[in-house]
Short mmCIF file of C-alpha atoms in Angstrom, two decimals:
data_model
loop_
_atom_site.label_atom_id
_atom_site.label_comp_id
_atom_site.label_asym_id
_atom_site.label_seq_id
_atom_site.Cartn_x
_atom_site.Cartn_y
_atom_site.Cartn_z
CA MET V 27 24.48 59.48 -55.46
CA ARG V 28 23.95 57.33 -52.36
CA ARG V 29 25.47 53.85 -52.51
CA ARG V 30 22.08 52.11 -52.33
CA SER V 31 20.71 54.26 -55.17
CA LEU V 32 23.78 53.65 -57.29
CA LEU V 33 23.53 49.90 -56.86
CA THR V 34 19.80 49.87 -57.60
CA ALA V 35 20.31 51.93 -60.73
CA SER V 36 23.07 49.70 -61.99
CA LEU V 37 20.99 46.61 -61.29
CA GLY V 38 18.46 47.53 -63.91
CA VAL V 39 20.98 47.77 -66.74
CA THR V 40 23.74 45.35 -65.82
CA THR V 41 23.87 42.16 -67.86
CA LEU V 42 26.60 39.73 -68.75
CA ALA V 43 27.98 39.35 -72.22
CA ALA V 44 30.67 36.81 -71.46
CA PRO V 45 31.37 33.80 -73.70
CA PHE V 46 30.92 31.32 -70.85
CA LEU V 47 27.25 32.30 -70.59
CA ALA V 48 26.38 31.05 -74.05
CA ARG V 49 23.00 29.35 -73.83
CA PRO V 50 22.48 25.63 -74.56
CA ALA V 51 21.13 24.76 -78.01
CA SER V 52 17.71 23.74 -76.68
CA ALA V 53 15.40 24.54 -73.78
CA GLN V 54 15.55 20.90 -72.70
CA ALA V 55 19.34 21.05 -72.50
CA ALA V 56 19.09 24.28 -70.52
CA THR V 57 17.08 22.59 -67.79
CA ARG V 58 19.93 20.14 -67.23
CA VAL V 59 22.49 22.91 -66.57
CA LEU V 60 22.47 24.85 -63.30
CA ARG V 61 24.38 28.14 -63.29
CA PHE V 62 25.45 29.15 -59.79
CA VAL V 63 27.33 32.23 -58.55
CA PRO V 64 29.35 31.33 -55.43
CA GLN V 65 30.38 33.74 -52.70
CA GLY V 66 34.00 33.63 -53.87
CA ASP V 67 36.44 32.29 -56.42
CA ILE V 68 38.42 29.06 -56.16
CA ALA V 69 42.15 29.39 -56.67
CA ASN V 70 42.73 25.73 -55.91
CA LEU V 71 40.42 22.84 -55.08
CA ASP V 72 42.34 21.20 -52.26
CA PRO V 73 39.72 20.94 -49.47
CA ILE V 74 42.26 19.84 -46.86
CA TRP V 75 45.02 22.38 -47.44
CA GLY V 76 42.94 25.48 -46.64
CA THR V 77 39.77 26.68 -44.93
CA SER V 78 37.92 28.45 -47.76
CA TYR V 79 34.16 27.96 -47.61
CA SER V 80 33.92 28.15 -51.41
CA VAL V 81 36.47 25.34 -51.75
CA ARG V 82 34.64 23.29 -49.11
CA ASN V 83 31.32 23.78 -50.90
CA ALA V 84 32.75 22.74 -54.26
CA ALA V 85 34.55 19.80 -52.67
CA LEU V 86 31.24 18.43 -51.38
CA LEU V 87 30.29 17.82 -55.01
CA VAL V 88 33.55 16.09 -55.93
CA TRP V 89 34.39 14.11 -52.79
CA ASP V 90 32.24 12.20 -50.34
CA THR V 91 32.79 12.06 -46.58
CA LEU V 92 32.70 9.22 -44.09
CA TYR V 93 29.86 10.85 -42.17
CA GLY V 94 27.68 13.91 -42.70
CA ILE V 95 25.91 16.41 -40.46
CA ASP V 96 22.13 16.39 -40.85
CA THR V 97 19.52 19.10 -40.23
CA ARG V 98 19.56 18.30 -36.50
CA MET V 99 23.33 18.89 -36.43
CA LEU V 100 23.83 15.19 -35.70
CA PRO V 101 26.42 12.95 -37.43
CA GLN V 102 25.01 10.34 -39.82
CA ARG V 103 26.76 7.61 -41.81
CA GLN V 104 27.66 8.60 -45.34
CA MET V 105 30.42 6.45 -46.87
CA VAL V 106 30.43 4.27 -43.76
CA GLU V 107 28.09 1.28 -43.64
CA HIS V 108 28.74 0.39 -40.01
CA GLU V 109 30.92 1.43 -37.08
CA GLU V 110 31.59 -0.14 -33.71
CA VAL V 111 33.41 1.22 -30.66
CA SER V 112 34.81 -0.86 -27.81
CA ALA V 113 33.36 -0.58 -24.32
CA ASP V 114 36.41 1.36 -23.12
CA GLY V 115 36.09 3.84 -26.01
CA LEU V 116 39.58 3.14 -27.30
CA THR V 117 39.02 1.05 -30.43
CA TRP V 118 36.87 2.12 -33.35
CA HIS V 119 36.04 -0.26 -36.24
CA PHE V 120 34.65 1.22 -39.47
CA ARG V 121 33.28 -0.59 -42.52
CA LEU V 122 32.68 1.20 -45.83
CA ARG V 123 29.54 0.83 -47.93
CA PRO V 124 29.88 -1.63 -50.82
CA GLY V 125 30.05 -0.36 -54.38
CA LEU V 126 31.81 2.94 -53.71
CA VAL V 127 33.90 3.96 -56.71
CA PHE V 128 36.11 6.90 -57.64
CA HIS V 129 35.60 9.01 -60.75
CA ASP V 130 38.46 7.18 -62.50
CA GLY V 131 36.69 3.84 -62.01
CA ALA V 132 38.85 2.55 -59.14
CA PRO V 133 37.02 1.16 -56.10
CA VAL V 134 37.14 3.09 -52.85
CA THR V 135 39.07 1.04 -50.29
CA ALA V 136 39.92 1.24 -46.61
CA ARG V 137 43.49 2.16 -47.62
CA ASP V 138 42.13 5.27 -49.33
CA ALA V 139 40.19 6.15 -46.18
CA VAL V 140 43.22 5.67 -43.93
CA ALA V 141 45.50 7.82 -46.12
CA SER V 142 42.81 10.51 -46.39
CA LEU V 143 42.26 10.57 -42.64
CA ARG V 144 45.97 10.98 -42.03
CA ARG V 145 46.17 13.98 -44.34
CA TRP V 146 43.00 15.46 -42.81
CA ALA V 147 44.30 14.96 -39.26
CA ALA V 148 47.45 16.90 -40.08
CA ARG V 149 45.43 20.01 -40.98
CA ASP V 150 42.21 19.89 -38.95
CA VAL V 151 41.94 20.92 -35.30
CA MET V 152 39.82 17.94 -34.28
CA GLY V 153 41.96 15.66 -36.41
CA GLN V 154 45.07 16.91 -34.64
CA ASN V 155 43.43 16.17 -31.28
CA ILE V 156 42.71 12.61 -32.39
CA ALA V 157 46.20 12.14 -33.83
CA ALA V 158 47.70 13.25 -30.50
CA ILE V 159 46.06 10.29 -28.74
CA GLU V 160 46.29 7.80 -31.62
CA ASP V 161 47.85 4.40 -31.06
CA SER V 162 47.29 3.10 -34.60
CA LEU V 163 45.20 3.63 -37.73
CA THR V 164 45.22 0.65 -40.08
CA ALA V 165 43.30 -0.87 -42.98
CA LEU V 166 42.09 -4.38 -42.12
CA ASP V 167 40.78 -5.36 -45.56
CA ASP V 168 39.38 -3.63 -48.64
CA ARG V 169 36.37 -2.21 -46.78
CA SER V 170 37.35 -2.14 -43.09
CA PHE V 171 39.76 -0.07 -41.04
CA ARG V 172 40.50 0.34 -37.35
CA TRP V 173 41.43 3.39 -35.30
CA VAL V 174 42.94 2.63 -31.87
CA LEU V 175 43.32 5.44 -29.34
CA LYS V 176 45.30 5.82 -26.13
CA ARG V 177 42.35 7.42 -24.40
CA PRO V 178 38.67 7.89 -25.33
CA PHE V 179 37.58 10.64 -27.70
CA PRO V 180 33.82 11.14 -27.16
CA LYS V 181 33.47 13.53 -30.12
CA MET V 182 34.81 11.05 -32.72
CA LEU V 183 31.69 10.82 -34.91
CA TYR V 184 31.15 14.57 -34.81
CA ALA V 185 34.75 15.09 -35.92
CA LEU V 186 34.24 12.79 -38.91
CA ALA V 187 30.93 14.40 -39.86
CA LYS V 188 31.32 18.12 -39.17
CA SER V 189 30.85 20.72 -41.87
CA ASN V 190 33.70 22.89 -40.52
CA THR V 191 36.66 23.06 -42.86
CA PRO V 192 38.46 20.86 -43.51
CA CYS V 193 36.06 17.92 -43.69
CA THR V 194 36.94 14.22 -43.94
CA PHE V 195 36.94 14.10 -47.74
CA ILE V 196 38.08 10.68 -48.97
CA MET V 197 40.56 10.70 -51.86
CA PRO V 198 42.44 7.95 -53.68
CA GLU V 199 45.43 6.85 -51.61
CA ARG V 200 47.96 8.16 -54.16
CA ILE V 201 46.47 11.67 -53.92
CA ALA V 202 45.90 11.57 -50.16
CA ARG V 203 49.60 10.86 -49.67
CA THR V 204 50.37 14.40 -50.90
CA ASP V 205 52.25 16.40 -48.29
CA PRO V 206 49.55 18.19 -46.22
CA SER V 207 51.50 21.44 -46.59
CA LYS V 208 51.30 21.22 -50.39
CA VAL V 209 48.28 21.60 -52.66
CA ILE V 210 46.93 18.60 -54.57
CA THR V 211 46.72 18.93 -58.35
CA GLU V 212 44.47 15.98 -59.19
CA TYR V 213 40.80 16.20 -58.31
CA ILE V 214 39.47 12.66 -58.25
CA GLY V 215 36.75 11.85 -55.75
CA SER V 216 33.77 9.56 -55.37
CA GLY V 217 31.15 12.29 -54.93
CA PRO V 218 28.00 12.87 -56.98
CA MET V 219 29.73 15.20 -59.46
CA ARG V 220 33.12 15.16 -61.11
CA MET V 221 35.14 18.26 -61.85
CA VAL V 222 35.69 19.10 -65.52
CA THR V 223 39.26 20.32 -65.19
CA ALA V 224 39.58 21.19 -68.88
CA GLU V 225 36.93 23.89 -68.43
CA TRP V 226 38.20 25.35 -65.16
CA ARG V 227 39.23 28.99 -65.45
CA VAL V 228 40.32 30.73 -62.25
CA GLY V 229 38.45 34.02 -62.02
CA SER V 230 35.82 32.85 -64.50
CA ARG V 231 34.19 29.46 -63.89
CA VAL V 232 34.36 25.98 -62.41
CA VAL V 233 32.40 23.18 -64.07
CA PHE V 234 31.04 19.93 -62.63
CA GLU V 235 29.28 17.08 -64.41
CA ARG V 236 27.16 14.34 -62.90
CA PHE V 237 29.07 11.18 -62.02
CA GLU V 238 27.01 8.24 -63.26
CA GLY V 239 28.87 5.82 -60.99
CA TYR V 240 27.73 7.52 -57.79
CA GLN V 241 25.50 5.45 -55.53
CA PRO V 242 23.47 7.69 -53.19
CA ARG V 243 22.37 6.41 -49.83
CA PRO V 244 18.76 5.15 -49.74
CA GLU V 245 17.46 7.65 -47.16
CA PRO V 246 16.36 11.21 -48.02
CA ALA V 247 19.02 13.90 -48.18
CA SER V 248 19.52 15.97 -45.06
CA TRP V 249 22.14 18.72 -45.41
CA MET V 250 25.48 16.86 -45.77
CA ALA V 251 23.92 13.48 -45.00
CA GLY V 252 21.59 11.07 -46.75
CA GLY V 253 21.03 10.36 -50.42
CA LYS V 254 22.70 12.95 -52.65
CA ARG V 255 20.60 12.61 -55.81
CA MET V 256 21.63 14.92 -58.62
CA LEU V 257 18.73 16.09 -60.79
CA VAL V 258 20.84 18.16 -63.17
CA ASP V 259 23.63 16.94 -65.44
CA ARG V 260 25.94 19.90 -65.16
CA ILE V 261 26.64 22.66 -62.62
CA GLU V 262 28.57 25.74 -63.69
CA TRP V 263 30.02 27.95 -60.98
CA LEU V 264 30.33 31.40 -62.55
CA ILE V 265 32.71 33.79 -60.81
CA ILE V 266 31.13 37.27 -60.86
CA PRO V 267 32.86 39.47 -58.26
CA ASP V 268 30.67 42.52 -58.88
CA GLY V 269 27.42 42.14 -56.94
CA ALA V 270 25.37 44.38 -59.22
CA THR V 271 26.51 42.44 -62.27
CA ALA V 272 25.57 39.14 -60.61
CA ALA V 273 22.15 40.47 -59.61
CA GLY V 274 21.54 41.75 -63.12
CA ALA V 275 22.46 38.34 -64.55
CA LEU V 276 19.94 36.69 -62.23
CA GLN V 277 17.24 39.09 -63.42
CA THR V 278 17.87 38.31 -67.08
CA GLY V 279 18.07 34.57 -66.48
CA GLU V 280 21.75 34.33 -67.42
CA VAL V 281 22.38 32.70 -64.05
CA ASP V 282 20.05 30.60 -61.91
CA TRP V 283 21.20 30.99 -58.32
CA LEU V 284 23.19 33.54 -56.27
CA GLU V 285 24.74 32.25 -53.08
CA SER V 286 25.33 35.73 -51.60
CA PRO V 287 23.47 38.61 -53.28
CA LEU V 288 24.38 42.05 -52.03
CA PRO V 289 22.01 42.92 -49.16
CA ASP V 290 21.37 46.33 -50.72
CA LEU V 291 20.02 44.61 -53.83
CA VAL V 292 17.87 41.94 -52.19
CA PRO V 293 14.72 44.16 -51.98
CA GLN V 294 14.99 44.84 -55.72
CA LEU V 295 15.36 41.13 -56.45
CA GLU V 296 12.39 40.30 -54.25
CA ARG V 297 10.18 42.53 -56.38
CA HIS V 298 11.11 40.58 -59.52
CA ARG V 299 8.34 38.15 -60.42
CA SER V 300 10.76 35.45 -61.60
CA ILE V 301 13.07 35.49 -58.60
CA ARG V 302 12.75 33.88 -55.16
CA THR V 303 14.80 34.66 -52.08
CA GLY V 304 15.28 33.01 -48.71
CA ILE V 305 17.57 32.78 -45.71
CA ALA V 306 20.73 31.01 -46.79
CA ASN V 307 21.52 29.51 -43.37
CA ASP V 308 19.47 29.74 -40.17
CA LEU V 309 22.71 29.53 -38.19
CA GLY V 310 23.85 32.74 -39.84
CA VAL V 311 27.21 34.43 -39.62
CA VAL V 312 29.34 35.58 -36.67
CA SER V 313 31.11 38.74 -37.76
CA GLY V 314 34.25 40.10 -36.17
CA VAL V 315 37.51 42.01 -36.34
CA ARG V 316 40.63 39.89 -36.01
CA LEU V 317 43.60 41.31 -34.08
CA ASN V 318 47.28 40.36 -34.36
CA HIS V 319 48.20 39.55 -30.77
CA LEU V 320 51.88 39.20 -31.70
CA GLN V 321 52.12 42.74 -33.07
CA PRO V 322 52.55 45.71 -30.73
CA PRO V 323 50.45 47.40 -29.46
CA PHE V 324 47.87 44.59 -29.65
CA ASP V 325 50.12 42.38 -27.58
CA LYS V 326 48.78 44.40 -24.63
CA VAL V 327 45.47 43.12 -23.32
CA GLY V 328 44.57 46.60 -22.04
CA ILE V 329 44.58 48.00 -25.56
CA ARG V 330 42.49 45.10 -26.84
CA ARG V 331 39.98 45.76 -24.04
CA ALA V 332 39.85 49.41 -25.03
CA MET V 333 38.91 48.39 -28.54
CA LEU V 334 36.26 46.02 -27.20
CA ALA V 335 34.75 48.92 -25.25
CA GLY V 336 34.44 50.91 -28.48
CA ILE V 337 32.47 48.26 -30.38
CA ARG V 338 28.88 49.32 -31.06
CA GLN V 339 27.52 46.27 -32.82
CA THR V 340 24.36 47.94 -34.14
CA ASP V 341 26.56 50.12 -36.40
CA TYR V 342 28.23 47.06 -37.92
CA LEU V 343 24.97 45.17 -38.33
CA SER V 344 23.30 48.14 -40.02
CA ALA V 345 26.14 48.24 -42.52
CA LEU V 346 25.79 44.50 -43.14
CA VAL V 347 22.02 43.97 -43.40
CA GLY V 348 20.32 47.32 -42.92
CA GLU V 349 17.65 47.99 -40.31
CA ASP V 350 15.72 44.70 -40.55
CA THR V 351 16.06 43.48 -36.97
CA ALA V 352 14.87 40.01 -37.98
CA LEU V 353 18.17 39.57 -39.83
CA ARG V 354 20.53 40.71 -37.07
CA ARG V 355 21.36 40.30 -33.42
CA PRO V 356 24.01 41.86 -31.17
CA MET V 357 25.97 39.26 -29.21
CA ASN V 358 27.99 39.61 -26.03
CA GLY V 359 29.89 36.42 -26.68
CA TYR V 360 31.55 34.12 -29.15
CA PHE V 361 29.15 31.21 -29.73
CA THR V 362 26.30 31.28 -32.25
CA PRO V 363 23.20 33.02 -30.83
CA GLY V 364 20.14 30.81 -30.50
CA THR V 365 22.15 27.60 -30.14
CA PRO V 366 22.51 25.57 -26.91
CA LEU V 367 25.98 26.85 -25.98
CA TYR V 368 25.34 30.54 -26.56
CA THR V 369 26.16 32.50 -23.43
CA GLU V 370 26.94 36.07 -22.42
CA ALA V 371 28.88 35.01 -19.34
CA GLY V 372 31.83 37.22 -18.49
CA ASP V 373 32.73 40.87 -18.95
CA THR V 374 29.80 43.10 -19.91
CA THR V 375 31.83 45.83 -21.63
CA LEU V 376 30.76 44.71 -25.10
CA ALA V 377 27.10 44.60 -24.08
CA ARG V 378 27.13 48.32 -23.24
CA GLY V 379 27.20 49.09 -26.94
CA GLY V 380 30.14 51.34 -27.71
CA ASP V 381 31.41 53.39 -24.80
CA PHE V 382 33.86 55.64 -26.63
CA GLU V 383 34.88 57.62 -23.56
CA LEU V 384 35.71 54.41 -21.70
CA ALA V 385 37.62 53.19 -24.76
CA LYS V 386 39.68 56.40 -24.87
CA ARG V 387 40.47 56.17 -21.17
CA LEU V 388 41.51 52.52 -21.41
CA LEU V 389 43.75 53.34 -24.39
CA SER V 390 45.48 56.05 -22.41
CA GLU V 391 45.87 53.89 -19.32
CA SER V 392 47.32 51.05 -21.43
CA GLY V 393 50.15 53.18 -22.78
CA TYR V 394 49.08 53.60 -26.41
CA ALA V 395 51.44 56.18 -27.91
CA GLY V 396 49.94 56.78 -31.35
CA GLU V 397 51.54 53.84 -33.14
CA LYS V 398 50.30 53.26 -36.69
CA ILE V 399 47.67 50.50 -36.88
CA VAL V 400 47.58 48.66 -40.21
CA MET V 401 44.04 47.57 -41.03
CA LEU V 402 43.62 45.20 -43.99
CA THR V 403 40.21 45.24 -45.66
CA ALA V 404 39.04 43.05 -48.54
CA GLN V 405 37.36 45.41 -50.98
CA ASP V 406 36.09 42.45 -53.02
CA SER V 407 34.03 41.13 -50.08
CA PHE V 408 30.86 43.03 -49.21
CA ALA V 409 30.85 41.87 -45.58
CA ALA V 410 34.54 42.60 -45.01
CA LYS V 411 34.27 46.05 -46.62
CA ALA V 412 31.17 46.94 -44.60
CA VAL V 413 32.74 45.90 -41.29
CA GLY V 414 36.09 47.45 -42.23
CA ASP V 415 34.59 50.85 -42.97
CA VAL V 416 32.74 50.96 -39.64
CA ALA V 417 35.75 49.65 -37.71
CA ALA V 418 38.11 52.20 -39.22
CA ASP V 419 35.79 55.02 -38.21
CA MET V 420 35.35 53.60 -34.69
CA PHE V 421 39.07 53.06 -34.15
CA ARG V 422 39.84 56.63 -35.21
CA ARG V 423 37.12 58.00 -32.92
CA ILE V 424 38.68 56.36 -29.88
CA GLY V 425 42.12 57.67 -30.81
CA LEU V 426 43.89 54.99 -32.84
CA ASN V 427 46.17 56.00 -35.73
CA ILE V 428 44.68 53.91 -38.56
CA ASP V 429 46.43 53.06 -41.82
CA TYR V 430 43.44 51.74 -43.79
CA ILE V 431 44.56 49.42 -46.60
CA SER V 432 41.78 48.37 -48.97
CA THR V 433 42.88 45.51 -51.20
CA ASP V 434 41.65 42.15 -52.53
CA PHE V 435 41.16 39.12 -50.31
CA ALA V 436 43.84 37.12 -52.14
CA THR V 437 46.42 39.74 -51.11
CA ILE V 438 45.21 39.65 -47.52
CA GLN V 439 45.49 35.85 -47.48
CA THR V 440 49.16 36.21 -48.32
CA ARG V 441 49.94 39.20 -46.14
CA ARG V 442 48.27 37.83 -43.00
CA LEU V 443 50.91 35.07 -42.93
CA ASN V 444 53.35 37.73 -41.67
CA ARG V 445 53.18 37.29 -37.92
CA ARG V 446 55.71 39.72 -36.48
CA ALA V 447 56.95 41.80 -39.42
CA PRO V 448 56.71 45.55 -38.76
CA PRO V 449 54.08 47.40 -40.81
CA GLU V 450 56.62 48.90 -43.20
CA GLN V 451 57.81 45.37 -44.02
CA GLY V 452 54.43 43.84 -44.77
CA GLY V 453 53.16 43.36 -41.22
CA TRP V 454 49.58 43.94 -40.12
CA HIS V 455 47.43 44.57 -37.06
CA THR V 456 43.86 43.73 -37.97
CA PHE V 457 41.49 42.41 -40.64
CA GLN V 458 37.80 41.51 -40.80
CA VAL V 459 36.49 37.98 -40.40
CA SER V 460 33.19 36.19 -40.95
CA HIS V 461 32.67 32.81 -39.31
CA ALA V 462 29.74 30.66 -40.45
CA GLY V 463 27.45 30.25 -37.47
CA THR V 464 27.63 26.51 -38.07
CA ASP V 465 31.31 26.64 -37.14
CA CYS V 466 30.64 28.57 -33.93
CA ILE V 467 28.03 26.38 -32.25
CA ASN V 468 30.72 24.71 -30.14
CA PRO V 469 34.53 24.74 -29.77
CA ALA V 470 35.02 21.64 -31.94
CA ALA V 471 36.56 23.29 -34.96
CA TYR V 472 35.97 26.96 -34.25
CA LEU V 473 39.27 28.28 -35.60
CA GLY V 474 38.61 31.83 -34.50
CA LEU V 475 38.13 30.80 -30.89
CA ARG V 476 41.39 28.91 -30.50
CA ALA V 477 43.84 30.71 -28.24
CA ASN V 478 46.93 28.51 -28.35
CA GLY V 479 49.38 31.20 -29.40
CA GLU V 480 51.49 30.67 -32.50
CA LYS V 481 49.99 27.21 -33.01
CA GLY V 482 46.61 28.82 -33.62
CA TRP V 483 44.83 30.74 -36.38
CA PHE V 484 45.69 34.18 -37.78
CA GLY V 485 46.04 36.63 -34.91
CA TRP V 486 47.58 33.96 -32.70
CA PRO V 487 45.89 34.85 -29.37
CA ASP V 488 47.18 33.17 -26.23
CA SER V 489 44.60 32.49 -23.51
CA PRO V 490 45.21 29.57 -21.11
CA GLY V 491 41.65 29.96 -19.83
CA VAL V 492 40.11 29.50 -23.26
CA GLU V 493 42.35 26.56 -24.10
CA ALA V 494 41.67 24.83 -20.78
CA GLY V 495 37.94 25.21 -21.40
CA ILE V 496 38.19 23.78 -24.91
CA ALA V 497 40.14 20.78 -23.63
CA GLU V 498 37.51 20.22 -20.95
CA TRP V 499 34.73 20.47 -23.55
CA TYR V 500 36.25 17.65 -25.60
CA ASP V 501 35.92 15.32 -22.62
CA SER V 502 32.40 16.41 -21.67
CA ALA V 503 29.67 13.78 -21.80
CA SER V 504 26.45 15.80 -21.41
CA LEU V 505 24.87 18.98 -22.74
CA GLU V 506 24.71 20.43 -19.24
CA ASP V 507 28.45 19.97 -18.87
CA GLU V 508 29.00 21.56 -22.27
CA LYS V 509 26.93 24.61 -21.28
CA ARG V 510 28.84 25.05 -18.03
CA ILE V 511 32.15 24.82 -19.88
CA ALA V 512 30.97 27.22 -22.60
CA GLU V 513 30.39 29.88 -19.94
CA LYS V 514 33.98 29.50 -18.77
CA ILE V 515 35.30 29.70 -22.31
CA ASN V 516 33.23 32.78 -23.14
CA ALA V 517 34.31 34.59 -19.99
CA ALA V 518 37.98 33.89 -20.69
CA ALA V 519 37.65 34.91 -24.35
CA LEU V 520 36.04 38.23 -23.41
CA ASN V 521 38.64 38.86 -20.71
CA ASP V 522 41.57 38.24 -23.06
CA VAL V 523 39.73 39.64 -26.15
CA ILE V 524 40.44 36.78 -28.54
CA PHE V 525 38.87 38.86 -31.32
CA LEU V 526 36.29 41.65 -31.49
CA PRO V 527 32.76 40.28 -32.12
CA THR V 528 30.79 42.74 -34.26
CA GLY V 529 27.48 40.88 -34.27
CA PHE V 530 25.44 38.03 -35.71
CA PHE V 531 23.47 38.30 -38.94
CA LEU V 532 21.46 36.23 -41.40
CA ALA V 533 22.26 36.40 -45.09
CA LYS V 534 19.90 35.69 -47.97
CA GLN V 535 20.29 33.73 -51.19
CA ALA V 536 18.36 34.28 -54.42
CA TRP V 537 17.35 32.00 -57.29
CA ARG V 538 15.16 31.90 -60.36
CA SER V 539 11.57 30.69 -59.87
CA ASN V 540 12.12 27.82 -62.31
CA VAL V 541 14.68 26.32 -59.91
CA ALA V 542 13.19 24.01 -57.28
CA GLY V 543 14.67 22.33 -54.23
CA VAL V 544 16.82 25.16 -52.84
CA VAL V 545 16.96 24.71 -49.06
CA THR V 546 18.21 26.60 -46.03
CA ALA V 547 21.46 24.98 -44.94
CA PRO V 548 25.02 25.74 -43.79
CA ILE V 549 26.19 25.00 -47.33
CA PRO V 550 24.68 25.38 -50.81
CA VAL V 551 22.89 22.02 -51.18
CA PHE V 552 22.81 20.98 -54.85
CA TRP V 553 21.33 17.50 -54.49
CA ASP V 554 17.55 17.37 -55.11
CA VAL V 555 17.73 20.74 -56.92
CA SER V 556 15.98 20.75 -60.30
CA LYS V 557 15.39 23.26 -63.05
CA SER V 558 12.43 23.58 -65.39
CA ALA V 559 12.02 25.48 -68.65
#
């Protein structure tokens, strides 16, 4: 039976019979509980320690941020009431909104903000850039703090507002003082929902209840900015790894909202009279294959270029979203297509669309001698599995000796920490990656684009050209300058093959028709979402 047929068949009969889906005692109570199936599980809820999108999305319910990105991708005040920067750009004064309070009843103070910013700056790329030029960061009184720099940082407000992980989540000082390399164990924030830790079951569910002490901003909500008004009392994140099971639960009404339904099942869901679907995020997803630049033979740029020559993005995109061209776009670059900085400047090898003969020749010329290539693929992620299957076939066709290891993402998270270990000792060469298009609109916090060697993200590419361009971008003062710099960055990234871009695609979300207020956004937006009987 073909995969699509198998999934469609299973969709019609798959329901959930788990205890955590017991229905509320009354229809009225049911309308106050929103059951959501996230794209992935949450092993811990420390939004600063890691870069998980699921953790970030949950954290936006529990913690508030100093600023938030709105629908125009502009920073807006969130916890901040007022800011002021000196004429020379070196001194920033911030004042918090009055009445902010944590879930344990303690007031939010400037000391909490300062401690939280320090922990954030130790883990975040933009935060590290600010910390490198910091002169001082001090609380002035209960609501005001000052950040003094040694040189201007034009992207300050964007850094404090961005949706890229980690965000500037403000925690109580005692929690924010946790070593940035260690995971927090207390989840107290000042956001619109509080976490019900007694009901948290890893692999099963995460529960949030409305925080009555939250004071939303007066303006309308706009993505991560504005007034976050909660219209339900309780949100249950139900962890359902099997896509057919999740889709079946949506059909029967056992769940209300799927963040990432399997693309193969979306047409079936769209034919259901009680289900609605829509694009999850207009900025989509940048898909790719990550390479370990520290591991032979991928330490040779010639071999990486050979692999780039073998990428036929239409094959990957078909595996991800099918043949609907409205949901996919090949890209000869690294920035999000359709955004101001998107460019195809540089080498055109990728744009040719899979030149296998060229790839074979480049492999031979680069001295590849048949070494085993360990490819890690997350079988519990539809996107990773789809890209991994295509990549494994492509790599074999151009002559690479592939050891295809299909495992769970949690195992990959651990194994990819091994930088230089040989394959037989837990080393690796490649794995699949999906970057939210929101993260790839500029170099600000685009982890996958960084090319600063062993200081960088998994794969640890080293490209002085890319890094010089990123540094120049931070100091740019106009969009025209940013575009010019983006062309330089893209050309250097293609030349050094930072990673293998496999295309850009749009994913859909699905929800029950009695749920209102679901919007298209870089994150699942729960404020202003309501549920009727």
